[in-house]
Coordinates of C-alpha atoms in Angstrom, one line a residue:
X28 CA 112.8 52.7 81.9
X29 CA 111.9 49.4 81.8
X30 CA 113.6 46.1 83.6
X31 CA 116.1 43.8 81.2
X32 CA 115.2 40.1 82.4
X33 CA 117.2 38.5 79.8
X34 CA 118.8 35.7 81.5
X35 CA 122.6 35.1 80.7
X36 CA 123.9 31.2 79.0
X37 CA 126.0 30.6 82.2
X38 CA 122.6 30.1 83.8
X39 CA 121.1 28.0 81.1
X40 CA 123.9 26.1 81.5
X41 CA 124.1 26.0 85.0
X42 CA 120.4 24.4 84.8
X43 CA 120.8 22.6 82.0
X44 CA 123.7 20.6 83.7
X45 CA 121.9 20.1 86.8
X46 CA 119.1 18.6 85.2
X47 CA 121.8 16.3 83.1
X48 CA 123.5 15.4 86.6
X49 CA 120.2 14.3 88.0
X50 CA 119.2 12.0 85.2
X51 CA 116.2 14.1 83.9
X52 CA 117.2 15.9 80.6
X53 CA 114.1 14.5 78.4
X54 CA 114.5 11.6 76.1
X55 CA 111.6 10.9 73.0
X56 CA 114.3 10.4 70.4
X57 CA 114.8 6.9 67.9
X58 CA 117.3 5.5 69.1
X59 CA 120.2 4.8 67.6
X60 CA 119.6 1.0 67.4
X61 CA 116.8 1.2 65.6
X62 CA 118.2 4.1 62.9
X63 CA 121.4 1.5 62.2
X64 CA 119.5 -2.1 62.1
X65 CA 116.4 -1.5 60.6
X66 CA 118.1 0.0 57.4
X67 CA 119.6 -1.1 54.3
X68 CA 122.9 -1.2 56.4
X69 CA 121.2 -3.8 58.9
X70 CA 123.4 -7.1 57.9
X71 CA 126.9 -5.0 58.4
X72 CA 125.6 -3.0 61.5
X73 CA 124.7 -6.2 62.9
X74 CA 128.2 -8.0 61.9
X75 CA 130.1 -5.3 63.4
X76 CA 128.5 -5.7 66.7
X77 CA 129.0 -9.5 67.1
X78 CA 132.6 -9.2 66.1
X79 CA 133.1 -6.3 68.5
X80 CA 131.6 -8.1 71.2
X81 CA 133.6 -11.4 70.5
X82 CA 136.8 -9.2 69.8
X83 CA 136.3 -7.9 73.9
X84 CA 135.4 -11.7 75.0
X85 CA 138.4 -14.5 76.1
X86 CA 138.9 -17.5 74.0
X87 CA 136.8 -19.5 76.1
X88 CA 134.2 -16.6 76.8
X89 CA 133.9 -16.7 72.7
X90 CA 133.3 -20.8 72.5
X91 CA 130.0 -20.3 75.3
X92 CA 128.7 -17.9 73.8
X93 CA 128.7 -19.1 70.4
X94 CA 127.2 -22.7 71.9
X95 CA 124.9 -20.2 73.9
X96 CA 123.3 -18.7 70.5
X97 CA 123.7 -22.2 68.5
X98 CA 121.4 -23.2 71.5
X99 CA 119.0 -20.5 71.1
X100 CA 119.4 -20.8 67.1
X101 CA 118.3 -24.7 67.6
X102 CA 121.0 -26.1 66.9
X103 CA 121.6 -24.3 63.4
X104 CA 124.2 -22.5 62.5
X105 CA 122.4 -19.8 60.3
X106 CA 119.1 -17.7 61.0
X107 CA 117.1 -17.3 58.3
X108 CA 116.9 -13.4 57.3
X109 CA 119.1 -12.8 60.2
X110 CA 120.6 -9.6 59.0
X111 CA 117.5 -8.1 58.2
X112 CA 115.5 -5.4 60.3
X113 CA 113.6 -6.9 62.8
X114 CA 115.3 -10.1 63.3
X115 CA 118.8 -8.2 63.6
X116 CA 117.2 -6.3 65.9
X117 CA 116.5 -9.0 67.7
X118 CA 119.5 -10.3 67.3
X119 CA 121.5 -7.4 68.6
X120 CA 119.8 -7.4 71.4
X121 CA 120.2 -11.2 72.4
X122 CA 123.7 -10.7 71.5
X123 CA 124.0 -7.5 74.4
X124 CA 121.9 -10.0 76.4
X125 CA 124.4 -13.3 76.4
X126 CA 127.7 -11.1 76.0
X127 CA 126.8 -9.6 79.5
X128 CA 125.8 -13.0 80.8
X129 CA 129.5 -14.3 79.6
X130 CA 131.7 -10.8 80.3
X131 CA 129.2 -9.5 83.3
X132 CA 129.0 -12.2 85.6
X133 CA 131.2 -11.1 88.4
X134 CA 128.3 -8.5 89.2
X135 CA 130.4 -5.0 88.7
X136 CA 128.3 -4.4 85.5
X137 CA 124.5 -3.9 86.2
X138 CA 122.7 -6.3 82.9
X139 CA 121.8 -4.1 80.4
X140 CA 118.5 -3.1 79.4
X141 CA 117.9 -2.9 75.8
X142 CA 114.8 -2.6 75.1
X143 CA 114.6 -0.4 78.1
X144 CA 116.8 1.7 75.9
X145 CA 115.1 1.8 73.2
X146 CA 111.3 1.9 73.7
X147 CA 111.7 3.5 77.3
X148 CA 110.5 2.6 80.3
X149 CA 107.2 3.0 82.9
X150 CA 103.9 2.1 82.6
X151 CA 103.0 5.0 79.7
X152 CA 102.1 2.1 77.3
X153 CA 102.5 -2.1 76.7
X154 CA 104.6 -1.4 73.7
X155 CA 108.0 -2.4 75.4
X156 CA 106.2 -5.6 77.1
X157 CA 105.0 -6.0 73.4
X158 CA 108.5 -5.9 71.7
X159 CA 110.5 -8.5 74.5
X160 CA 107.3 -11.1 74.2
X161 CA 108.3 -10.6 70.1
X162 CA 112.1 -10.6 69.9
X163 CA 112.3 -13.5 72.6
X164 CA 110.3 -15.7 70.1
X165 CA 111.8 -14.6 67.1
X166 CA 115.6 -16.6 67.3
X167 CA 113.0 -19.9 67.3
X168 CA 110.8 -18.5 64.7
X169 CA 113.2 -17.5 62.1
X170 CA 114.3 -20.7 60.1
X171 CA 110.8 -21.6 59.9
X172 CA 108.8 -19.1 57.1
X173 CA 105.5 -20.3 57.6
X174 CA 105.6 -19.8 61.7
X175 CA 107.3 -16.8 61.8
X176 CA 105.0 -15.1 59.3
X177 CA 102.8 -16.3 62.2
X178 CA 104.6 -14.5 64.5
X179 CA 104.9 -11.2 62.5
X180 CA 101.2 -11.0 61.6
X181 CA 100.2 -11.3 65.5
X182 CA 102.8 -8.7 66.7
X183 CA 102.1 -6.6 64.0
X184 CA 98.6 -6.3 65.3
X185 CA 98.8 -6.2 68.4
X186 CA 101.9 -3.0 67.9
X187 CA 99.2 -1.4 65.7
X188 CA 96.5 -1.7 68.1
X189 CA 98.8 -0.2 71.3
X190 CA 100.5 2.7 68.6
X191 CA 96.9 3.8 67.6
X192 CA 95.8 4.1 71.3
X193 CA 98.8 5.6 72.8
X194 CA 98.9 8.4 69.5
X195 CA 94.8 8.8 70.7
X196 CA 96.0 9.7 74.5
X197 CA 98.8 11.9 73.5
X198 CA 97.2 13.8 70.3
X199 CA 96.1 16.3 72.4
X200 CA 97.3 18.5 75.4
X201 CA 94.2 18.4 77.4
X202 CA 94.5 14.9 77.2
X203 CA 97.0 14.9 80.1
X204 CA 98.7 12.1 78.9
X205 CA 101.7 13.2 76.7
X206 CA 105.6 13.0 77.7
X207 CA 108.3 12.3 76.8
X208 CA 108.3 8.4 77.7
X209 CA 105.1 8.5 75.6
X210 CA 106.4 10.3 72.4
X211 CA 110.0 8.1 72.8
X212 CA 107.8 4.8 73.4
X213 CA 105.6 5.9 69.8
X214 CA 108.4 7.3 67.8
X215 CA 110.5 3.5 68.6
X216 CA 107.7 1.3 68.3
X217 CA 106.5 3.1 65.0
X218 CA 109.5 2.6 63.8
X219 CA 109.6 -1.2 64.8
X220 CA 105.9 -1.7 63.4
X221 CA 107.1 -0.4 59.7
X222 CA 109.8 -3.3 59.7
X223 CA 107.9 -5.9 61.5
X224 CA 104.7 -5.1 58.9
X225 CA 107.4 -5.3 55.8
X226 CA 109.1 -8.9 56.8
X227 CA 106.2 -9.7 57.2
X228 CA 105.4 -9.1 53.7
X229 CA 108.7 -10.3 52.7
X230 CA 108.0 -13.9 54.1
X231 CA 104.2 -13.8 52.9
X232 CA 103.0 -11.1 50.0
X233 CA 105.7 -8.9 48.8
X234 CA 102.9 -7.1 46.6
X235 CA 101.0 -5.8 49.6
X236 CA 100.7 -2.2 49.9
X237 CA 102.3 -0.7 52.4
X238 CA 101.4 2.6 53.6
X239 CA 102.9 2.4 57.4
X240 CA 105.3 5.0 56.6
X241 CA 103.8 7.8 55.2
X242 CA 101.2 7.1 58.1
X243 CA 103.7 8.1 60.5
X244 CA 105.4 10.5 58.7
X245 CA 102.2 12.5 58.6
X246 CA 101.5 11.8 62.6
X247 CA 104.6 12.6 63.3
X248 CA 104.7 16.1 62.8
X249 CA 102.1 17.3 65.0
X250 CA 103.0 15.1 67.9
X251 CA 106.0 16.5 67.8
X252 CA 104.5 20.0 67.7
X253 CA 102.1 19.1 71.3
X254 CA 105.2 17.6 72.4
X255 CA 106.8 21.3 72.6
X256 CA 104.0 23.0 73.4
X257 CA 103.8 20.4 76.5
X258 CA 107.5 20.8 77.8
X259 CA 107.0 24.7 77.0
X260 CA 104.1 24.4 80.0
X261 CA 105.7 21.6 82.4
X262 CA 109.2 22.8 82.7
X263 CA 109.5 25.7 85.3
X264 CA 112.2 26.8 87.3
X265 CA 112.0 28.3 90.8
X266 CA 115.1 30.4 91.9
X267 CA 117.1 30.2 95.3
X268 CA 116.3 33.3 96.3
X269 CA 119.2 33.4 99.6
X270 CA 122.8 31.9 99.9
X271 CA 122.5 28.6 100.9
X272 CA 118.6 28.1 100.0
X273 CA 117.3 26.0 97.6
X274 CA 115.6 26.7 94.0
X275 CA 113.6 23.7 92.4
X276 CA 114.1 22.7 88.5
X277 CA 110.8 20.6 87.7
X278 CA 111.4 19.3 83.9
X279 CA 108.1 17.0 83.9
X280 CA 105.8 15.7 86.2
X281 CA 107.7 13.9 89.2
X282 CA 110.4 14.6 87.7
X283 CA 112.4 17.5 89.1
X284 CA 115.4 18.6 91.1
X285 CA 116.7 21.5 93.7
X286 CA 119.2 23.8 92.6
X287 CA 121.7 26.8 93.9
X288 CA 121.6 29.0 90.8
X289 CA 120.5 32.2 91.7
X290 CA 118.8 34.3 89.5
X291 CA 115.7 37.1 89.3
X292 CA 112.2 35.8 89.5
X293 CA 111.4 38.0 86.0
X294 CA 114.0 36.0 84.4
X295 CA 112.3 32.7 85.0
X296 CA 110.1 32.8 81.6
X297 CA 113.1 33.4 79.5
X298 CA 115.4 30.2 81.5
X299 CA 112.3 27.7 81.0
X300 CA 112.3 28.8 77.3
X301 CA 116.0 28.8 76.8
X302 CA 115.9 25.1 78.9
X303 CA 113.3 23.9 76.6
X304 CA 115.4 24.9 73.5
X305 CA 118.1 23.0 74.7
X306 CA 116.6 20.2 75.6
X307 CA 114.5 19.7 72.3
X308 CA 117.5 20.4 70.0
X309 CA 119.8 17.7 72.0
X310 CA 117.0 14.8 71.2
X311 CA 117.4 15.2 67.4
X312 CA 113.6 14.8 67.0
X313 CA 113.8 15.0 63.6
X314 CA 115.4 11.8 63.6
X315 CA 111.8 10.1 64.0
X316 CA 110.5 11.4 60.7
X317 CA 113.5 11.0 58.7
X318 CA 113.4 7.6 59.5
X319 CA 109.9 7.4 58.2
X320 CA 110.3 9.3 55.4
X321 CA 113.3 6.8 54.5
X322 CA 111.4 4.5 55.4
X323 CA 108.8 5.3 52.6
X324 CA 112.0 6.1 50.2
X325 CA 113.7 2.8 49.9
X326 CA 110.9 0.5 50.5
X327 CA 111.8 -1.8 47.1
X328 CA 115.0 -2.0 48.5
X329 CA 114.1 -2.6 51.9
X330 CA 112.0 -5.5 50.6
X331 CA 115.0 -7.2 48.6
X332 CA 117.5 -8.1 51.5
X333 CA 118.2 -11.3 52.1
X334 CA 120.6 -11.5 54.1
X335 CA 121.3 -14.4 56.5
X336 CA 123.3 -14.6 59.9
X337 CA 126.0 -17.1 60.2
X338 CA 127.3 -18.4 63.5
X339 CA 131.3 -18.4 63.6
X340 CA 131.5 -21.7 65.6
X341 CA 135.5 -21.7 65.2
X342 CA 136.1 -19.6 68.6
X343 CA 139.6 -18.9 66.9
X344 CA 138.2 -16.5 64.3
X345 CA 138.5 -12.8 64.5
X346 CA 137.8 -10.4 62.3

């Protein structure tokens, strides 16, 4: 008779929370930001945040940091395009900058990382040193068509240039150089390129073709699939084999953790399968090309917003 090494879900999740615990459940998903402000839903998305942030702010908490962003706005009231794709995103992430600086300052909240968030960290790629050198010139930038096109056409480059090289390392496994900061720093900053390429157009050449999208879309896919195949070969579990001994979860590369879940050695094939499921299905990977495919959808509509950010200098308004 042969041996049953199926391995039970109390392990799975044993090991699954462990790695959760220990900060190292993999992340290559679009974030959220991006799926909410680089929409057709960009102008309310954005909106919502700066009243929620000024809804959590004192009276006198509102007033600076209103005068913070008229400052940074140049003394205007309105930013050109403001509610639209990458400008709100750059937006909403000078607004999580300044609200800290006005709500955080006592130094019981760490300052938040946005862009951190939402192109990853580490030295995988430039792409996040790309996106803060662009959204910290933008707020200037914006009320002025002919040097934010500028701007656009520059950081649209040079986001091209990094995306085609990091997608080059990463196409294959042998390559040695896919993860999932890699995939999570591609997937965000494709998405970012799409909508930094079409305001571009919007400001310069509305009747350029634009094939970004299905681009992606077709790259996406097969990342995705070397992505699996990648965490199916660096996740690996080693059991504690005694009471009180130690068992080692490594999820990728310097990235790993010691554990007291004890378990037989034949089950540890079936527990680095089961871990992987888990951990692709909680990303939402599918996310990425949805977003691209959208994208592609509702480019004509994309195309024609217009919407404009107004300041609310009155610090007495709420919404």
């Amino acid at each position: 008779m042969g041996i049953n090494c199926s391995t039970s879900p109390k392990t799975v999740d044993c090991l699954y929370e462990i790695s959760s615990h220990g900060g190292l459940v993999p992340d290559a998903s679009l974030d959220a930001s991006l799926v909410s402000l680089l929409s057709l839903n960009s102008s309310q998305a954005l909106e919502q945040q700066y009243s929620t942030l000024q809804r959590e702010m004192t009276q006198e908490q509102r007033f600076a940091f209103n005068r913070d962003l008229h400052t940074v706005f140049g003394g205007n009231t309105t930013m050109s395009y403001g509610g639209v794709g990458v400008v709100a995103l750059a937006l909403s992430v000078l607004f999580e900058m300044l609200a800290h600086h006005q709500t955080g300052s006592s130094g019981r909240h760490p300052p938040p990382n946005p862009i951190g968030r939402m192109f990853g960290a580490g030295a995988v790629s430039d792409i996040s040193s790309i996106v803060s050198e662009l959204f910290k010139q933008i707020p200037a930038a914006a009320n002025e068509p002919d040097k934010m096109a500028a701007l656009l056409e520059s950081y649209e480059g040079k986001l091209q240039s990094e995306l085609v090289e990091l997608y080059g390392r990463m196409e294959s496994l042998e390559g040695g150089a896919v993860s999932s900061a890699g995939v999570k720093q591609w997937m965000n900053g494709a998405a970012l390129h799409i909508h930094t390429f079409l305001h571009w157009k919007r400001l310069t050449n509305a009747s350029a073709e634009e094939v970004l999208s299905q681009d992606y879309l077709q790259r996406a896919e097969p990342l995705l699939k070397t992505y699996r195949e990648y965490l199916l070969r660096t996740v690996k579990v080693f059991p504690a084999l005694t009471p009180g001994a130690s068992g080692l979860l490594i999820v990728e590369p310097l990235r790993n953790v010691s554990h007291g879940v004890r378990h037989r050695a034949c089950e540890r094939n079936a527990i680095q399968r089961a871990l992987v499921e888990r951990f692709l299905s909680d990303q939402n990977l599918e996310a990425g090309s949805e977003f691209f495919q959208s994208s592609h959808m509702h480019h004509d509509a994309l195309m024609a917003q217009k919407e404009h950010f107004e300041l609310r200098m009155d610090d007495h308004s709420r919404m």
